[in-house]
């Protein structure tokens, strides 16, 4: 390596916000950078010569497949593209942090034998994950506290002043408690759905589904909610099936139709359209499109991106009157992406349309799965 290149690497290492440690094959630290020293709360001079295991615990997480010593998956190492895995970083103060890290073998170019390992602990990524998690926890706590406060308040009133309340008042207060408990249940269910989606633990059973049947099932489930609206379904008699998970497809359609009903006045029409889309080029996948339109309040253009974010409820009279967690469209969008599809929205007062495109179950696709 030329002196200049060496200088570049040294400067990079010294100034990197991510923590870097080089060890020999026995795990003894041979060099490290200021970020690592800062992270573990010690001087670089003290760290050099120590065992890396006194700072980094690779095996404390089930899925922490970060290997110490010889590696089992050659191709990963050869390409140096190990996905970061969570490790526990043990600091001198006794505090422990779980952070993403990768470990790369350092090999002799000629013989191919490893002479050491380079470990990177991704401080920047860990900080932004931590921040997103903290924000989520604080929003969730706030969202949970609102119904809890109301449940506690009305229960207290009934307990303290029960005899002085007439039957109608008592029924009204118990009714509020029940509504708020229902809201809490919805929140917890949605938060669990978000957590499953984000931890990628979503189990999908993909098969060919008739779009009209899926729409009919959702319509049946929403009969009660839709009783003050006119719901129209527009679709060709023979439609290409969708290549999706039946429950998730129903969840997507339920969320969108439920919103169309919630955010449009009674007496207006909700239109559900399903159609097959032509391939734009031979390389494009064939798609099926579902469009759900309503004649409601609409979404101002500047707020359109916000509706797909977590807890993204807009402030307008219909939103204030309706129950919602603000997680529905976030979940819907994540499900569309998980199924290999996409979702978009266009809106103006009196007309909002959410459009979902999902892969069509073409004969090739079904045959590829051995079901053709
Ligand atoms: P919520 O539980 O509040 O319905 P969603 O994530 O489903 O949460 O929707 C987020 C926000 O997007 C809603 O609170 C509402 O402000 C807006 N929104 C969703 N669908 C519509 C629609 N069809 N018309 C107008 N606004 C909508």
Coordinates of C-alpha atoms and ligand atoms in Angstrom, one line a residue:
X1 CA 0.0 0.0 0.0
X2 CA 1.4 3.4 -0.9
X3 CA 2.1 5.9 1.9
X4 CA -0.7 8.1 0.6
X5 CA -3.3 5.3 0.7
X6 CA -2.1 4.4 4.2
X7 CA -2.6 8.1 5.2
X8 CA -6.2 8.0 3.7
X9 CA -7.1 4.9 5.7
X10 CA -5.6 6.2 8.9
X11 CA -7.5 9.5 8.6
X12 CA -10.7 7.6 7.8
X13 CA -10.3 5.3 10.8
X14 CA -9.4 8.2 13.2
X15 CA -12.4 10.3 12.2
X16 CA -15.0 7.6 11.6
X17 CA -18.2 7.9 13.7
X18 CA -18.5 4.1 13.6
X19 CA -16.4 2.0 16.0
X20 CA -13.6 -0.1 14.4
X21 CA -11.5 -2.8 16.0
X22 CA -8.8 -5.0 14.5
X23 CA -7.9 -8.2 16.3
X24 CA -5.5 -11.0 15.6
X25 CA -6.7 -14.6 15.1
X26 CA -6.8 -15.1 18.9
X27 CA -9.1 -12.1 19.5
X28 CA -6.4 -9.8 20.9
X29 CA -7.0 -6.1 19.9
X30 CA -4.1 -4.9 17.7
X31 CA -5.6 -1.5 16.8
X32 CA -8.8 0.5 17.3
X33 CA -10.2 4.0 16.7
X34 CA -11.4 6.9 18.9
X35 CA -15.0 6.1 18.3
X36 CA -14.6 2.6 19.8
X37 CA -12.7 4.0 22.7
X38 CA -15.4 6.6 23.3
X39 CA -18.1 3.9 23.0
X40 CA -16.6 1.6 25.6
X41 CA -15.3 4.4 27.8
X42 CA -11.5 3.6 27.8
X43 CA -8.3 4.8 26.2
X44 CA -7.2 3.3 22.9
X45 CA -3.8 2.5 24.6
X46 CA -5.6 0.4 27.3
X47 CA -7.8 -1.3 24.7
X48 CA -4.9 -2.5 22.5
X49 CA -3.7 -5.8 23.8
X50 CA -7.1 -6.7 25.5
X51 CA -9.3 -9.5 24.4
X52 CA -12.2 -8.2 22.2
X53 CA -14.6 -10.4 24.2
X54 CA -14.2 -8.1 27.2
X55 CA -15.9 -5.4 25.1
X56 CA -18.1 -7.2 22.6
X57 CA -20.4 -10.2 23.3
X58 CA -21.3 -11.8 20.0
X59 CA -23.4 -14.7 21.3
X60 CA -25.9 -13.0 23.6
X61 CA -28.5 -12.8 20.9
X62 CA -30.3 -15.7 19.3
X63 CA -29.9 -14.4 15.8
X64 CA -26.5 -12.9 16.4
X65 CA -24.7 -15.0 13.9
X66 CA -21.5 -13.0 14.2
X67 CA -18.7 -15.4 14.2
X68 CA -15.6 -15.3 16.3
X69 CA -12.8 -17.3 14.8
X70 CA -13.4 -19.5 11.8
X71 CA -16.4 -18.8 9.7
X72 CA -18.9 -21.2 8.3
X73 CA -20.3 -19.1 5.5
X74 CA -17.5 -18.6 3.0
X75 CA -19.2 -16.7 0.4
X76 CA -20.3 -13.9 2.8
X77 CA -16.8 -13.5 4.0
X78 CA -15.2 -13.6 0.6
X79 CA -17.4 -10.8 -0.6
X80 CA -17.2 -8.9 2.8
X81 CA -20.9 -8.2 2.7
X82 CA -22.1 -9.6 6.0
X83 CA -25.4 -8.1 7.1
X84 CA -24.9 -6.3 10.4
X85 CA -26.1 -8.4 13.4
X86 CA -26.9 -7.3 16.9
X87 CA -24.1 -7.7 19.4
X88 CA -23.8 -6.5 23.1
X89 CA -21.2 -3.9 23.7
X90 CA -19.8 -4.0 27.2
X91 CA -18.5 -0.7 28.5
X92 CA -16.0 0.0 31.2
X93 CA -18.8 1.7 33.3
X94 CA -20.8 -1.6 33.3
X95 CA -23.5 -0.3 30.9
X96 CA -24.3 -2.6 28.0
X97 CA -25.7 -1.6 24.6
X98 CA -27.1 -3.7 21.9
X99 CA -25.8 -2.5 18.6
X100 CA -25.5 -3.6 15.0
X101 CA -22.0 -4.9 14.0
X102 CA -20.2 -6.7 11.2
X103 CA -17.1 -8.8 11.3
X104 CA -14.7 -9.3 8.3
X105 CA -11.8 -11.7 8.2
X106 CA -8.4 -10.1 7.1
X107 CA -6.6 -12.5 4.9
X108 CA -3.1 -12.8 3.5
X109 CA -3.5 -12.0 -0.2
X110 CA -1.3 -14.8 -1.4
X111 CA -2.0 -17.7 0.9
X112 CA -5.6 -16.8 1.7
X113 CA -5.1 -17.5 5.4
X114 CA -6.8 -15.2 7.9
X115 CA -4.3 -13.2 10.1
X116 CA -7.0 -11.3 11.9
X117 CA -10.5 -9.8 12.0
X118 CA -11.9 -6.3 11.4
X119 CA -15.0 -5.5 13.4
X120 CA -17.2 -2.5 12.7
X121 CA -19.9 -1.4 15.2
X122 CA -22.3 0.8 13.4
X123 CA -22.8 3.7 15.9
X124 CA -24.7 6.0 13.5
X125 CA -27.2 3.3 12.5
X126 CA -27.6 2.3 16.2
X127 CA -28.2 5.9 17.2
X128 CA -30.9 6.5 14.5
X129 CA -32.6 3.1 15.3
X130 CA -32.6 4.0 19.0
X131 CA -34.0 7.5 18.3
X132 CA -36.8 6.0 16.1
X133 CA -37.6 3.5 18.8
X134 CA -37.7 6.1 21.6
X135 CA -40.0 8.3 19.5
X136 CA -42.3 5.3 18.8
X137 CA -42.4 4.4 22.5
X138 CA -43.2 8.0 23.5
X139 CA -46.0 8.3 20.8
X140 CA -47.4 4.9 21.8
X141 CA -47.4 5.9 25.5
X142 CA -49.2 9.1 24.7
X143 CA -51.8 7.3 22.5
X144 CA -52.4 4.7 25.2
X145 CA -52.7 7.3 28.0
X146 CA -55.6 9.2 26.4
X147 CA -58.1 6.4 26.6
X148 CA -56.7 5.2 29.9
X149 CA -57.2 8.7 31.4
X150 CA -60.8 8.7 30.2
X151 CA -61.5 5.1 31.5
X152 CA -60.0 6.0 34.9
X153 CA -61.9 9.3 35.1
X154 CA -65.4 7.9 34.4
X155 CA -64.8 4.8 36.6
X156 CA -63.7 7.1 39.5
X157 CA -66.9 9.2 39.0
X158 CA -69.1 6.1 39.1
X159 CA -67.4 4.9 42.2
X160 CA -67.5 8.2 44.1
X161 CA -70.9 9.6 42.9
X162 CA -72.6 6.4 41.8
X163 CA -75.7 6.9 44.0
X164 CA -76.2 10.5 42.8
X165 CA -76.1 9.5 39.1
X166 CA -79.4 8.5 37.5
X167 CA -79.5 5.3 35.4
X168 CA -79.2 7.1 32.1
X169 CA -76.0 8.9 33.3
X170 CA -74.5 5.7 34.6
X171 CA -75.2 3.9 31.3
X172 CA -73.6 6.8 29.4
X173 CA -70.5 6.7 31.5
X174 CA -70.2 2.9 31.3
X175 CA -70.7 3.2 27.5
X176 CA -67.8 5.7 27.4
X177 CA -65.6 3.3 29.4
X178 CA -66.4 0.5 26.9
X179 CA -65.7 2.6 23.9
X180 CA -62.4 3.7 25.3
X181 CA -61.5 0.1 26.2
X182 CA -62.4 -0.9 22.5
X183 CA -60.1 1.9 21.4
X184 CA -57.3 0.6 23.6
X185 CA -57.8 -2.9 22.1
X186 CA -57.6 -1.5 18.6
X187 CA -54.4 0.4 19.4
X188 CA -52.7 -2.6 20.9
X189 CA -53.7 -4.8 17.9
X190 CA -52.4 -2.2 15.5
X191 CA -49.2 -1.7 17.5
X192 CA -48.6 -5.5 17.5
X193 CA -49.3 -5.5 13.7
X194 CA -46.7 -2.8 13.3
X195 CA -44.2 -4.7 15.4
X196 CA -44.7 -7.9 13.4
X197 CA -44.2 -6.0 10.1
X198 CA -41.1 -4.3 11.3
X199 CA -39.5 -7.4 12.8
X200 CA -40.2 -9.1 9.5
X201 CA -42.0 -11.9 11.3
X202 CA -44.9 -11.6 8.9
X203 CA -46.0 -15.1 7.7
X204 CA -47.4 -15.0 4.2
X205 CA -49.3 -17.7 2.4
X206 CA -49.2 -16.6 -1.2
X207 CA -51.7 -18.1 -3.6
X208 CA -54.0 -17.1 -6.5
X209 CA -57.0 -15.1 -5.2
X210 CA -60.1 -14.0 -7.2
X211 CA -60.2 -10.2 -6.6
X212 CA -64.1 -10.2 -6.7
X213 CA -64.3 -12.8 -4.0
X214 CA -61.9 -10.9 -1.8
X215 CA -64.0 -7.7 -2.3
X216 CA -67.2 -9.5 -1.5
X217 CA -65.9 -10.9 1.7
X218 CA -64.7 -7.5 2.9
X219 CA -68.0 -5.9 1.9
X220 CA -69.9 -8.5 4.0
X221 CA -67.7 -7.8 7.0
X222 CA -68.3 -4.1 6.6
X223 CA -72.1 -4.3 6.0
X224 CA -72.9 -2.7 9.4
X225 CA -70.4 0.2 9.0
X226 CA -71.5 0.8 5.4
X227 CA -75.2 1.0 6.1
X228 CA -75.4 4.8 5.6
X229 CA -73.3 4.7 2.4
X230 CA -73.9 3.4 -1.1
X231 CA -71.1 1.0 -2.0
X232 CA -70.6 0.2 -5.7
X233 CA -68.3 -2.5 -7.1
X234 CA -67.0 -2.1 -10.6
X235 CA -65.1 -5.1 -12.0
X236 CA -65.0 -7.2 -15.1
X237 CA -66.6 -10.7 -14.7
X238 CA -63.4 -12.5 -15.5
X239 CA -60.4 -10.9 -13.8
X240 CA -56.9 -12.2 -13.6
X241 CA -56.4 -13.5 -10.0
X242 CA -54.1 -11.7 -7.6
X243 CA -50.9 -13.4 -6.3
X244 CA -51.2 -12.6 -2.6
X245 CA -52.0 -13.7 0.9
X246 CA -55.8 -13.8 1.3
X247 CA -55.9 -12.4 4.9
X248 CA -53.5 -9.6 4.1
X249 CA -55.3 -8.7 0.9
X250 CA -58.6 -8.5 2.9
X251 CA -56.8 -6.4 5.6
X252 CA -55.6 -3.9 2.9
X253 CA -59.1 -3.7 1.3
X254 CA -60.8 -3.5 4.8
X255 CA -58.6 -0.6 5.9
X256 CA -59.2 1.4 2.7
X257 CA -62.9 0.8 2.4
X258 CA -63.4 1.5 6.2
X259 CA -61.5 4.8 5.8
X260 CA -63.5 5.7 2.7
X261 CA -66.7 5.2 4.8
X262 CA -65.3 7.0 7.8
X263 CA -64.0 10.1 6.0
X264 CA -67.1 10.7 3.8
X265 CA -70.5 11.9 4.8
X266 CA -73.5 9.6 5.1
X267 CA -75.5 9.2 1.9
X268 CA -72.4 9.5 -0.4
X269 CA -71.0 6.7 -2.6
X270 CA -67.9 4.6 -2.1
X271 CA -66.7 3.0 -5.4
X272 CA -64.5 -0.1 -5.5
X273 CA -62.9 -0.9 -8.8
X274 CA -60.8 -3.9 -9.7
X275 CA -59.1 -4.4 -13.1
X276 CA -56.2 -6.1 -14.7
X277 CA -53.3 -3.9 -15.9
X278 CA -51.5 -4.5 -19.2
X279 CA -47.7 -4.9 -18.9
X280 CA -46.0 -1.6 -19.8
X281 CA -43.0 -3.5 -21.2
X282 CA -42.3 -7.2 -21.6
X283 CA -40.1 -7.1 -18.5
X284 CA -42.8 -5.7 -16.3
X285 CA -44.9 -7.9 -14.0
X286 CA -48.6 -8.2 -14.8
X287 CA -50.5 -6.4 -12.1
X288 CA -54.1 -6.2 -10.7
X289 CA -55.3 -2.8 -9.6
X290 CA -57.8 -2.0 -6.8
X291 CA -59.1 1.6 -6.6
X292 CA -61.2 2.7 -3.6
X293 CA -62.9 6.1 -4.2
X294 CA -65.0 8.2 -1.9
X295 CA -66.8 11.5 -2.0
X296 CA -65.6 12.8 1.3
X297 CA -63.6 15.6 2.9
X298 CA -60.5 14.8 0.9
X299 CA -56.8 15.2 2.0
X300 CA -55.0 18.5 1.3
X301 CA -52.1 18.0 -1.1
X302 CA -49.4 19.0 1.4
X303 CA -50.7 16.3 3.8
X304 CA -50.8 13.5 1.4
X305 CA -47.4 11.9 2.3
X306 CA -48.2 12.2 6.0
X307 CA -51.2 9.8 5.8
X308 CA -48.9 6.8 5.3
X309 CA -46.7 7.6 8.3
X310 CA -47.2 6.1 11.8
X311 CA -49.9 7.9 13.8
X312 CA -50.5 10.2 10.8
X313 CA -54.0 11.5 11.6
X314 CA -55.0 14.8 10.0
X315 CA -57.0 17.4 11.9
X316 CA -60.4 17.9 10.4
X317 CA -64.0 17.6 11.8
X318 CA -64.6 14.1 10.4
X319 CA -61.3 12.9 11.8
X320 CA -62.2 14.3 15.2
X321 CA -65.6 12.5 15.1
X322 CA -64.2 9.1 14.0
X323 CA -62.3 6.5 15.8
X324 CA -58.9 5.7 14.5
X325 CA -55.3 4.9 15.5
X326 CA -53.5 6.6 12.7
X327 CA -51.7 3.3 12.1
X328 CA -54.1 1.8 9.5
X329 CA -52.5 3.3 6.4
X330 CA -49.0 2.7 7.6
X331 CA -49.9 -1.0 8.1
X332 CA -51.7 -1.0 4.7
X333 CA -48.7 0.4 2.9
X334 CA -46.3 -2.0 4.6
X335 CA -48.6 -5.0 3.6
X336 CA -48.7 -3.8 0.0
X337 CA -44.9 -3.6 -0.1
X338 CA -44.6 -7.1 1.6
X339 CA -46.8 -8.5 -1.1
X340 CA -44.7 -7.0 -3.9
X341 CA -47.2 -4.3 -4.7
X342 CA -47.6 -0.5 -4.2
X343 CA -50.1 2.0 -3.0
X344 CA -50.8 5.6 -4.0
X345 CA -53.4 8.2 -3.3
X346 CA -54.9 11.2 -5.1
X347 CA -57.3 13.5 -3.5
X348 CA -59.3 16.7 -3.9
X349 CA -62.4 17.8 -1.9
X350 CA -65.2 15.5 -2.7
X351 CA -63.0 12.8 -4.3
X352 CA -60.3 10.7 -2.7
X353 CA -58.9 7.6 -4.4
X354 CA -56.5 5.1 -2.9
X355 CA -55.0 2.8 -5.6
X356 CA -53.3 -0.5 -4.8
X357 CA -51.4 -2.5 -7.4
X358 CA -50.6 -6.1 -6.6
X359 CA -48.9 -8.8 -8.8
X360 CA -51.3 -10.8 -10.9
X361 CA -51.2 -14.6 -10.5
X362 CA -50.1 -15.3 -14.1
X363 CA -49.8 -18.9 -15.2
X364 CA -46.0 -18.6 -15.2
X365 CA -46.1 -17.5 -11.6
X366 CA -48.4 -20.4 -10.5
X367 CA -46.4 -22.9 -12.5
X368 CA -43.2 -21.6 -10.9
X369 CA -44.7 -22.6 -7.5
X370 CA -45.7 -26.0 -8.8
X371 CA -49.4 -25.1 -8.8
X372 CA -49.9 -24.4 -12.5
Ligands
LIG1 P1 -57.0 6.3 11.1 O1 -57.0 5.2 12.1 O2 -56.9 7.6 11.7 O3 -58.1 6.1 10.1 P2 -55.2 5.7 8.9 O4 -53.7 5.5 9.0 O5 -56.1 4.7 8.3 O6 -55.6 6.1 10.4 O7 -55.4 7.1 8.2 C1 -54.6 8.2 8.5 C2 -55.3 9.5 8.3 O8 -55.4 9.7 6.9 C3 -56.7 9.6 8.8 O9 -56.7 10.0 10.2 C4 -57.3 10.7 7.9 O10 -56.9 12.0 8.4 C5 -56.6 10.5 6.6 N1 -57.4 9.6 5.7 C6 -57.3 8.3 5.4 N2 -58.2 7.9 4.5 C7 -58.9 9.0 4.1 C8 -59.9 9.2 3.1 N3 -60.5 8.2 2.4 N4 -60.4 10.5 3.0 C9 -59.9 11.5 3.8 N5 -58.9 11.4 4.7 C10 -58.4 10.1 4.8

